[in-house]
PDB file of C-alpha atoms and ligand atoms in Angstrom:
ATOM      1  CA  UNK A   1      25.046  11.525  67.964  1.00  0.00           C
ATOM      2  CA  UNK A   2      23.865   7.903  67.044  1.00  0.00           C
ATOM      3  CA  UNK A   3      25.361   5.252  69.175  1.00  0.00           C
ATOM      4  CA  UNK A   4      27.887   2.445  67.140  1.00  0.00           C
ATOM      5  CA  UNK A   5      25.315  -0.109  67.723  1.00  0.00           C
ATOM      6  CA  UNK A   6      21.957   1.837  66.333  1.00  0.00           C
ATOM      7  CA  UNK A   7      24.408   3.048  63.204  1.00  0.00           C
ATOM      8  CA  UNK A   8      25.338  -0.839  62.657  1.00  0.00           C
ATOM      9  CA  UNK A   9      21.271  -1.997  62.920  1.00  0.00           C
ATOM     10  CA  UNK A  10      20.601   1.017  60.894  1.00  0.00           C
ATOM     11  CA  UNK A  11      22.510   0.428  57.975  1.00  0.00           C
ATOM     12  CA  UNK A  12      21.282  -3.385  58.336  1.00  0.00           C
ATOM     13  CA  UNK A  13      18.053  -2.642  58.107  1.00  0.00           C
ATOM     14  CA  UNK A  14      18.564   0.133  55.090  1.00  0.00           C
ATOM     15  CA  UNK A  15      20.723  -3.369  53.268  1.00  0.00           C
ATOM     16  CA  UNK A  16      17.651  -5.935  53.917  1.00  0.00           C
ATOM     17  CA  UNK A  17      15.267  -2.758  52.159  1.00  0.00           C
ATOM     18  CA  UNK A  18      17.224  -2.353  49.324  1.00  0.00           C
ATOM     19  CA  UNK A  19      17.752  -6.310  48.732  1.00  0.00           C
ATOM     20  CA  UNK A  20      14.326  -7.032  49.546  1.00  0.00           C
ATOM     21  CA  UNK A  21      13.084  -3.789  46.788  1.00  0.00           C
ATOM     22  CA  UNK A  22      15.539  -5.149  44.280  1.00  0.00           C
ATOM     23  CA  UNK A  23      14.386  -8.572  44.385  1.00  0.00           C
ATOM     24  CA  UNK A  24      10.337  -6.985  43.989  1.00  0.00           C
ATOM     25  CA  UNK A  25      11.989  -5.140  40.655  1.00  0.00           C
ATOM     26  CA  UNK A  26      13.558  -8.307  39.409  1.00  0.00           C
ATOM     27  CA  UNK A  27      10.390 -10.717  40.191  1.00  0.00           C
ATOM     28  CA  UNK A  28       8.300  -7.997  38.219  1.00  0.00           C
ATOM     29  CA  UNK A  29      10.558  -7.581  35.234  1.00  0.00           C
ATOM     30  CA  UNK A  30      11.307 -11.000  34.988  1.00  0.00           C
ATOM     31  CA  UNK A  31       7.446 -11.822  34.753  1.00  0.00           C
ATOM     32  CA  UNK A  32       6.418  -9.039  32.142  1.00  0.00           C
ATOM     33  CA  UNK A  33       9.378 -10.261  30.063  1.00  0.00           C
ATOM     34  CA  UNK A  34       8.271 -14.078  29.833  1.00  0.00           C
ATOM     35  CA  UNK A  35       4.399 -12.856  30.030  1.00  0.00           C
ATOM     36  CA  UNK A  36       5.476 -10.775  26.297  1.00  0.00           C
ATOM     37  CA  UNK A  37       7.033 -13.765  25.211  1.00  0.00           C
ATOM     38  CA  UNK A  38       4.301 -16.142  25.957  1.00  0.00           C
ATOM     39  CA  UNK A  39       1.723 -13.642  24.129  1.00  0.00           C
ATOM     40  CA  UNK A  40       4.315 -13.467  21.655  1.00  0.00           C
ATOM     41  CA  UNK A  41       4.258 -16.858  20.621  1.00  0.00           C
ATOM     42  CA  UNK A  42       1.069 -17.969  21.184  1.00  0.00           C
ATOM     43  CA  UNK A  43      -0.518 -14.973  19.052  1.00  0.00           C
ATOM     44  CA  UNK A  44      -0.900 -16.288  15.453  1.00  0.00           C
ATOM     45  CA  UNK A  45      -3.495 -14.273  13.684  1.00  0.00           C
ATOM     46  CA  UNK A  46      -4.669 -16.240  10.492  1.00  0.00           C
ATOM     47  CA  UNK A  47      -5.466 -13.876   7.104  1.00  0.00           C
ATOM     48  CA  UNK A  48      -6.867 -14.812   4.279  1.00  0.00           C
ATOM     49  CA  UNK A  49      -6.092 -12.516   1.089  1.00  0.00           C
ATOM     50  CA  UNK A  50      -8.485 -12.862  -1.750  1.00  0.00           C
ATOM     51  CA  UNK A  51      -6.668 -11.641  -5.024  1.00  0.00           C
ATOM     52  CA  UNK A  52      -9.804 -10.642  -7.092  1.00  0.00           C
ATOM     53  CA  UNK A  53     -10.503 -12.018 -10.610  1.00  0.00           C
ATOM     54  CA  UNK A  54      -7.607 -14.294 -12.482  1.00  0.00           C
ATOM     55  CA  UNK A  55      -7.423 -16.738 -15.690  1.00  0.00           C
ATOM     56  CA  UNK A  56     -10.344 -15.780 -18.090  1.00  0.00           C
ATOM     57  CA  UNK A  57     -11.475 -12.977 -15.867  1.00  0.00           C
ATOM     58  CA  UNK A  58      -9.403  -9.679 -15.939  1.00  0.00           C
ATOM     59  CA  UNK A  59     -11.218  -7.408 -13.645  1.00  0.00           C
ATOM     60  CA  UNK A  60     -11.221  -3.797 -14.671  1.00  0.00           C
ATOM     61  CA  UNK A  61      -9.298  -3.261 -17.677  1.00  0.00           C
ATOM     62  CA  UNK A  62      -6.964   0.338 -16.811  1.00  0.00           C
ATOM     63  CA  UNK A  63      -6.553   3.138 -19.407  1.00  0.00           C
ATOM     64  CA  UNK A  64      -3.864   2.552 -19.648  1.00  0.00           C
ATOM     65  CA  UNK A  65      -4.420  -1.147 -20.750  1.00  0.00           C
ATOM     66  CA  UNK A  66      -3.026  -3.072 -17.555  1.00  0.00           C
ATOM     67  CA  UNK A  67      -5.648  -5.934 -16.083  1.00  0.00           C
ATOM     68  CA  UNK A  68      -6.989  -5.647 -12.768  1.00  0.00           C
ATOM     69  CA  UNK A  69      -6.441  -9.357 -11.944  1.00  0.00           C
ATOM     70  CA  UNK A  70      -2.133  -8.877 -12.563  1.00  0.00           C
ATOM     71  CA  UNK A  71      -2.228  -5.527 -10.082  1.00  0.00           C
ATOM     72  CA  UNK A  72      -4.478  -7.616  -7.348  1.00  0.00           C
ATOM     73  CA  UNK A  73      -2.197 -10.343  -7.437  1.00  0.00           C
ATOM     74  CA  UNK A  74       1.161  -8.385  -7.415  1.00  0.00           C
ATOM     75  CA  UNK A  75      -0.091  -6.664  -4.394  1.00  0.00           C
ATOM     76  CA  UNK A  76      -1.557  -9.659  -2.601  1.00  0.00           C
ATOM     77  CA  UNK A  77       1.620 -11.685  -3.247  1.00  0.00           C
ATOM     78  CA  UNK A  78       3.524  -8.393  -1.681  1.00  0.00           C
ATOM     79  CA  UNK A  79       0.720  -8.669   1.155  1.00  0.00           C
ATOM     80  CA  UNK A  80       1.798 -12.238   1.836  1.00  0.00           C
ATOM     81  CA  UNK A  81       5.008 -11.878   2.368  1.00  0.00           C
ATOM     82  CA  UNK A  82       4.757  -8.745   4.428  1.00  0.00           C
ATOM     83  CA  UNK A  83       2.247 -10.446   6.988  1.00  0.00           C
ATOM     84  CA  UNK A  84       4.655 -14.086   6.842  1.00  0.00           C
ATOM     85  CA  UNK A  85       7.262 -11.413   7.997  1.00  0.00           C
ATOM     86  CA  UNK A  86       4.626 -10.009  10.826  1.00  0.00           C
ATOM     87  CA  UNK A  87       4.503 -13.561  11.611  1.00  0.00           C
ATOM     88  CA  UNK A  88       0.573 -14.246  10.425  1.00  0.00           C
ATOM     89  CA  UNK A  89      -0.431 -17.804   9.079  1.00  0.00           C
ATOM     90  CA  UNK A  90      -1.577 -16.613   5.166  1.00  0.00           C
ATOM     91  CA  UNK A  91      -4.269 -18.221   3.036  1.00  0.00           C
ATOM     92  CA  UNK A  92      -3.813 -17.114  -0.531  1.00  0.00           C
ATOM     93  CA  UNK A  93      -7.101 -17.522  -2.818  1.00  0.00           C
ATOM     94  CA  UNK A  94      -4.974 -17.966  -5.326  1.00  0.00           C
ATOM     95  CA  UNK A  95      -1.133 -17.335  -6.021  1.00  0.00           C
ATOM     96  CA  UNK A  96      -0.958 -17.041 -10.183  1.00  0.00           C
ATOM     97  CA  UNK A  97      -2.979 -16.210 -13.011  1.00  0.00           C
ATOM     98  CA  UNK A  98      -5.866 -18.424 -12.467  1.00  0.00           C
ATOM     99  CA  UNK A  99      -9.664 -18.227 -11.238  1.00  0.00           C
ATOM    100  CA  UNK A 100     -11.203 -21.016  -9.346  1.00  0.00           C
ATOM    101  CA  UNK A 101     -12.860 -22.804 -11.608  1.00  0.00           C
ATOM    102  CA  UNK A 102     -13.164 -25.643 -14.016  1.00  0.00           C
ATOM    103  CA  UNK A 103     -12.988 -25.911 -17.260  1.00  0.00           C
ATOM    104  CA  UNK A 104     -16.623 -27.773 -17.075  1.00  0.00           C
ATOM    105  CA  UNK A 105     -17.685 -24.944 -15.450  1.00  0.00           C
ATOM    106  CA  UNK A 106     -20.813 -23.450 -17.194  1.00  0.00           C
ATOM    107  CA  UNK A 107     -20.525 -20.336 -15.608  1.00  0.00           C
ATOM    108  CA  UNK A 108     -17.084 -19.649 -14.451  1.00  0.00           C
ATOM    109  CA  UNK A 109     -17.792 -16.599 -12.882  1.00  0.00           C
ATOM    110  CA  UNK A 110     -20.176 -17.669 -10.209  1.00  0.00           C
ATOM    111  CA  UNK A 111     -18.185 -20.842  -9.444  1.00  0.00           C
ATOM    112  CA  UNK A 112     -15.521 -19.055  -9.174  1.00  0.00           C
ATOM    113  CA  UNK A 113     -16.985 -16.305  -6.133  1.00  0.00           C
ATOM    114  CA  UNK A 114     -18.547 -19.730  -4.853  1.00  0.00           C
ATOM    115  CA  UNK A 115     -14.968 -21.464  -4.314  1.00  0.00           C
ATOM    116  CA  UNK A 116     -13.902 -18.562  -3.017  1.00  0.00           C
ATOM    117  CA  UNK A 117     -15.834 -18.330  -0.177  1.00  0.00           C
ATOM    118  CA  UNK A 118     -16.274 -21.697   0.583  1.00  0.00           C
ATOM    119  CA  UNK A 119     -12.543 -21.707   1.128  1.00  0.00           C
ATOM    120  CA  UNK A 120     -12.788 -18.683   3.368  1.00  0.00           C
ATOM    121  CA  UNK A 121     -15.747 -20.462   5.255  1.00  0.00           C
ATOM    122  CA  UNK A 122     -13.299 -23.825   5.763  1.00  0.00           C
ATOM    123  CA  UNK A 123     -10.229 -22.092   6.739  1.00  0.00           C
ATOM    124  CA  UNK A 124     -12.087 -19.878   9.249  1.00  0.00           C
ATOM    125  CA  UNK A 125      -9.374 -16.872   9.367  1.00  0.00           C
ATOM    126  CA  UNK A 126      -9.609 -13.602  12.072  1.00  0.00           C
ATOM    127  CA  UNK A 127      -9.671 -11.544   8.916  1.00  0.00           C
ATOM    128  CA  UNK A 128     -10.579 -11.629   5.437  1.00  0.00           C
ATOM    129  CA  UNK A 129      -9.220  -8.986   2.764  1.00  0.00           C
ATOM    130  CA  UNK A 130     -10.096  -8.984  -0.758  1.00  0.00           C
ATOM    131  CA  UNK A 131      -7.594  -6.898  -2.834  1.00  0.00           C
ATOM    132  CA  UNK A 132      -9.684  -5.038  -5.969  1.00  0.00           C
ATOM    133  CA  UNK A 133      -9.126  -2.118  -8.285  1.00  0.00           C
ATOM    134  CA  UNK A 134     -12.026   0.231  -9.113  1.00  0.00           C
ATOM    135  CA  UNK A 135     -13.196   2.107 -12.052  1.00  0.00           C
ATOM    136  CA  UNK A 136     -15.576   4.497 -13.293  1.00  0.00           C
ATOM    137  CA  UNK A 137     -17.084   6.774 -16.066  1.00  0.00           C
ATOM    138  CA  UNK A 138     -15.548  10.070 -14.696  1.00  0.00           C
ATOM    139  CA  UNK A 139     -11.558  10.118 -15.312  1.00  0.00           C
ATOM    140  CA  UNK A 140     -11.151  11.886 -11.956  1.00  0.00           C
ATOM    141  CA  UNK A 141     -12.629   9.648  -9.282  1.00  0.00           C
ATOM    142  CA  UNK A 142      -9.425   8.573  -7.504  1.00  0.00           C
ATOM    143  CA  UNK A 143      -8.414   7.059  -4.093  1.00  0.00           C
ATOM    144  CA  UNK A 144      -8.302   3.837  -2.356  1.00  0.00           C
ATOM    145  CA  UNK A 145     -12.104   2.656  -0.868  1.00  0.00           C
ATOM    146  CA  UNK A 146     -12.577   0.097   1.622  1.00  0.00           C
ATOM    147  CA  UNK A 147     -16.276  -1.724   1.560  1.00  0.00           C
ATOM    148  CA  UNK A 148     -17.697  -3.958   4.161  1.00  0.00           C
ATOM    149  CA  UNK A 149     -20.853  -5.875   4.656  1.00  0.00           C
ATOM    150  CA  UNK A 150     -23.410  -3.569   5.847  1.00  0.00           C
ATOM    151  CA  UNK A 151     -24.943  -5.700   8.605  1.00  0.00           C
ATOM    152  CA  UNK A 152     -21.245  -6.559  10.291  1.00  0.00           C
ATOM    153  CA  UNK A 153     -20.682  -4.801  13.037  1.00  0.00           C
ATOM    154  CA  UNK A 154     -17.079  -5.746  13.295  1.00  0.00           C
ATOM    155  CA  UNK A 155     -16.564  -5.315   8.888  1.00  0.00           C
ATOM    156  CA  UNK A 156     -17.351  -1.558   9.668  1.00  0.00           C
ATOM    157  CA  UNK A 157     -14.700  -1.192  12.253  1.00  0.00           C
ATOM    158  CA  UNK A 158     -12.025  -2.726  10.319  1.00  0.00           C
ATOM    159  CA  UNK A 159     -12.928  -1.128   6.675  1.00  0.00           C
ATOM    160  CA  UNK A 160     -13.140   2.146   9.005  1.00  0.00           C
ATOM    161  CA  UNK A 161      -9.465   1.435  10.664  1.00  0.00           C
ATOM    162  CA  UNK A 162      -8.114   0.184   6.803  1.00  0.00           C
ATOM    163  CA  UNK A 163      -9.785   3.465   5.503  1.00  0.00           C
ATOM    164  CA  UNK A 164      -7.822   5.690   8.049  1.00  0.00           C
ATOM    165  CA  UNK A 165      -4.877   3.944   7.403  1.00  0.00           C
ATOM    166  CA  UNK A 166      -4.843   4.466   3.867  1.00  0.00           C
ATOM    167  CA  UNK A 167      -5.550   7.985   3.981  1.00  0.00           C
ATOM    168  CA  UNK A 168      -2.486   8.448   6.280  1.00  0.00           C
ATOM    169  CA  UNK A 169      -0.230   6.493   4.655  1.00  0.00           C
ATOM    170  CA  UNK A 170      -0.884   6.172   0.599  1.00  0.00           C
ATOM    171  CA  UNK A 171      -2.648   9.554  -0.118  1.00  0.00           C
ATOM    172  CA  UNK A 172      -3.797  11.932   2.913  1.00  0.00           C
ATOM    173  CA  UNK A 173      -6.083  14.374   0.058  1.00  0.00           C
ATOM    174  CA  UNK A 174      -8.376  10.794  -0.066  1.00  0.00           C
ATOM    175  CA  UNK A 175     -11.566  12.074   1.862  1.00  0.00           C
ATOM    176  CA  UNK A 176     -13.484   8.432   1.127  1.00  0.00           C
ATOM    177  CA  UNK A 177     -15.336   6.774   3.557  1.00  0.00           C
ATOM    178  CA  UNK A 178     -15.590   3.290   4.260  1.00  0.00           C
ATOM    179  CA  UNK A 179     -18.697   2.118   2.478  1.00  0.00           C
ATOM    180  CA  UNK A 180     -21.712  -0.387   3.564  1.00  0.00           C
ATOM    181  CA  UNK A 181     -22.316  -2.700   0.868  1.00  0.00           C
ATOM    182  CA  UNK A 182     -25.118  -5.884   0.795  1.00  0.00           C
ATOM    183  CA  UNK A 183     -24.653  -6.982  -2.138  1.00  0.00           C
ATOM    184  CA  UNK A 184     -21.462  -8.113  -3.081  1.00  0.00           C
ATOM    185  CA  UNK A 185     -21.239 -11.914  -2.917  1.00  0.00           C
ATOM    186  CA  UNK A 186     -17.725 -12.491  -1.275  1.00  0.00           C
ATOM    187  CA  UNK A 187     -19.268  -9.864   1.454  1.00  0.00           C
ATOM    188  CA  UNK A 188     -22.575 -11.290   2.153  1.00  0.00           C
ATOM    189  CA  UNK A 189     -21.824 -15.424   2.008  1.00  0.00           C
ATOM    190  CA  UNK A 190     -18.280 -15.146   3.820  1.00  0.00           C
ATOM    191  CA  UNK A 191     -19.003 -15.638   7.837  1.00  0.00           C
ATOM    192  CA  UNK A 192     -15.750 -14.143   8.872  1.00  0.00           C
ATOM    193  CA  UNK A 193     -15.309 -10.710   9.020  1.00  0.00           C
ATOM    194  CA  UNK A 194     -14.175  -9.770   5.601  1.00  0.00           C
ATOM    195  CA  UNK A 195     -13.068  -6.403   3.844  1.00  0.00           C
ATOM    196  CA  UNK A 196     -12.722  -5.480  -0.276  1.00  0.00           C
ATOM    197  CA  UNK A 197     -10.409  -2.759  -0.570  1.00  0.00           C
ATOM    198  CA  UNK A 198     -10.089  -1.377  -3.606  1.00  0.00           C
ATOM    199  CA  UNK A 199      -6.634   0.450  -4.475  1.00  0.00           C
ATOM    200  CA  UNK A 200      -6.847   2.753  -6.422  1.00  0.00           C
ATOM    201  CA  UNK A 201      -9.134   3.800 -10.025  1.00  0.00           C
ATOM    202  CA  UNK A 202      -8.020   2.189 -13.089  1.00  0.00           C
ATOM    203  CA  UNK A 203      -9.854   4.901 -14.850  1.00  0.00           C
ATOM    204  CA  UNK A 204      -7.697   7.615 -13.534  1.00  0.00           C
ATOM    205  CA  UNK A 205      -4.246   7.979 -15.678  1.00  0.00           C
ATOM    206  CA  UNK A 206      -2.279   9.216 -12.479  1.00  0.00           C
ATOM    207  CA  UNK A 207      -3.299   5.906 -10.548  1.00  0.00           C
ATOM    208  CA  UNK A 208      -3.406   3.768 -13.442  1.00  0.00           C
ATOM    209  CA  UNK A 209       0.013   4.677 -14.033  1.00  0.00           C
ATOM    210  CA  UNK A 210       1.143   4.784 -10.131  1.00  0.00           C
ATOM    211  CA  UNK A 211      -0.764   1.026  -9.890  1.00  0.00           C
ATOM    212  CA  UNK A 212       1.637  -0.755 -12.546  1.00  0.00           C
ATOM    213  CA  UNK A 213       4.739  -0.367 -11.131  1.00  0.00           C
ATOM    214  CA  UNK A 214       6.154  -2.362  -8.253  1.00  0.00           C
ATOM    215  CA  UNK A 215       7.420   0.224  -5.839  1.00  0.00           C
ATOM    216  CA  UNK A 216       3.684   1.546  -5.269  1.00  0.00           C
ATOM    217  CA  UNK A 217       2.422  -2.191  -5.174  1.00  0.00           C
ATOM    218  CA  UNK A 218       4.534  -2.926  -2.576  1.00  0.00           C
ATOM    219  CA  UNK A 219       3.740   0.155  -0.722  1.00  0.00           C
ATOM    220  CA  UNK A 220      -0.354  -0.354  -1.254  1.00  0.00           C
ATOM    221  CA  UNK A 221       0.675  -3.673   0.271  1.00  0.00           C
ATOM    222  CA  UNK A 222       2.435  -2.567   3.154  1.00  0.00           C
ATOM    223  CA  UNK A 223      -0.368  -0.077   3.972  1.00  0.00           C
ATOM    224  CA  UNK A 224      -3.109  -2.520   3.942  1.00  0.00           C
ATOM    225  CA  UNK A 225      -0.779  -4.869   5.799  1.00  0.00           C
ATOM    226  CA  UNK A 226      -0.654  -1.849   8.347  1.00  0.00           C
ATOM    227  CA  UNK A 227      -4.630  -1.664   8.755  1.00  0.00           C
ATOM    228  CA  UNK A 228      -4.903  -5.787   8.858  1.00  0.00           C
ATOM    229  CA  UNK A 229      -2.786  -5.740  11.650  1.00  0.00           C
ATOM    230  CA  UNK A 230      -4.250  -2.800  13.583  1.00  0.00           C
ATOM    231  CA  UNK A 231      -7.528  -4.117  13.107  1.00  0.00           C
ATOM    232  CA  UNK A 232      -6.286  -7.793  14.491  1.00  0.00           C
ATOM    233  CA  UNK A 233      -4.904  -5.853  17.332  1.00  0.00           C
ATOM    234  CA  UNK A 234      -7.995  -4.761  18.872  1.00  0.00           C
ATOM    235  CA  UNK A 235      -9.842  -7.943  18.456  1.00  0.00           C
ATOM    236  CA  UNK A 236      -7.385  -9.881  20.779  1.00  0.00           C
ATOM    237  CA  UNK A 237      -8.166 -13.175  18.958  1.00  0.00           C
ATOM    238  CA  UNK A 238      -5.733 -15.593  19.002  1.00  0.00           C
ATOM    239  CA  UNK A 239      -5.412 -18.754  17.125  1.00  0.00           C
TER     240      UNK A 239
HETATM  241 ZN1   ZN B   1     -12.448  -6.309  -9.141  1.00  0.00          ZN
END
């Protein structure tokens, strides 16, 4: 039998445990909760989308007739709104039907790559992504590729995670790779770490076809989107 008095101290002390345990549970929650909402807010990550080609220059030119430089800027405008929505800061190369040059411009071409990466130099984003359709002799070369400058380190891991990504999500029989590349200008003169992925083959009717319409724009958009965002997630950089 347990005397009155030891059952009364008993039960006091089991109250003070439980009060003092609650109050450890509510000190912890309450600092993970404003700990995610400080990360929350302070985590901005800055992209820069790079809709190839535009104005005189149309890019690959499908069989089926469409221009490369209307499908890269459908899907980059789709791009930019899904990452506004993700809450990224966007830097558009360009947002209509023009490249980014003059007029006075002797060669339009190279002034145009050149004021494209001088812009992507200047606005110093956590990750560059230029959106680019391929082509190529053989009809049935197919499937989304992701290039990266060959000496970047940290281009191969996210052209690896965007190549995953769009294997899982857009087309799982696409076997590509993510490939090195040292030539491509926008690659090898940009300092940030910067991507090409191209979408699909112009030269292949299937994609060609699958490329024009809006519902597979939008969904090449939300895929890359995907792989941006994964990739930003393991870098941790905040701006
Ligand atoms: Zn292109």
């Amino acid at each position: 039998m347990i005397s009155e008095k030891y059952g009364k101290s008993l039960v006091m002390i089991i109250t003070v445990c439980v009060l003092f345990i609650a109050g450890i549970i509510t000190y912890i929650t309450a600092k993970d909760m404003f700990k995610e909402v400080s990360v929350k807010n302070s985590k901005k990550y800055k992209v820069l989308i790079d809709s190839g080609h535009g104005g005189i220059d149309p890019g690959k030119v499908g069989v089926n007739g469409a221009y490369e430089k209307d499908i890269n800027l459908s899907i980059s405008l789709f791009l930019m709104d899904i990452l506004k929505d993700k809450g990224c800061e966007v830097i558009m190369t360009r947002d209509t039907d023009t490249g980014l040059y003059s007029e006075s411009d002797s060669n339009k071409k190279a002034a145009d790559l050149k004021k494209r990466v001088e812009l992507m130099n200047s606005e110093n984003p956590d990750a560059i992504v230029s959106i680019h359709q391929n082509s190529f002799t053989q009809e049935s070369s197919k499937g989304a590729q992701v290039f990266y400058q060959s000496s970047s380190a940290e281009g191969k891991k996210f052209a690896d995670i965007m190549q995953q990504q769009l294997a899982l999500k857009l087309d799982e029989t696409n076997k590509r790779v993510a490939k090195p590349d040292s030539d491509y200008y926008i690659l090898k003169n940009s300092t940030g770490v910067a991507i090409i992925v191209e979408c699909g083959f112009l030269s292949n009717s299937e994609e060609a076809q699958l490329l024009v319409t809006k519902e597979y724009q939008e969904k090449v958009a939300g895929v890359v989107a995907e792989g941006i965002i994964s990739y930003l997630e393991t870098t941790g950089t905040q701006n």
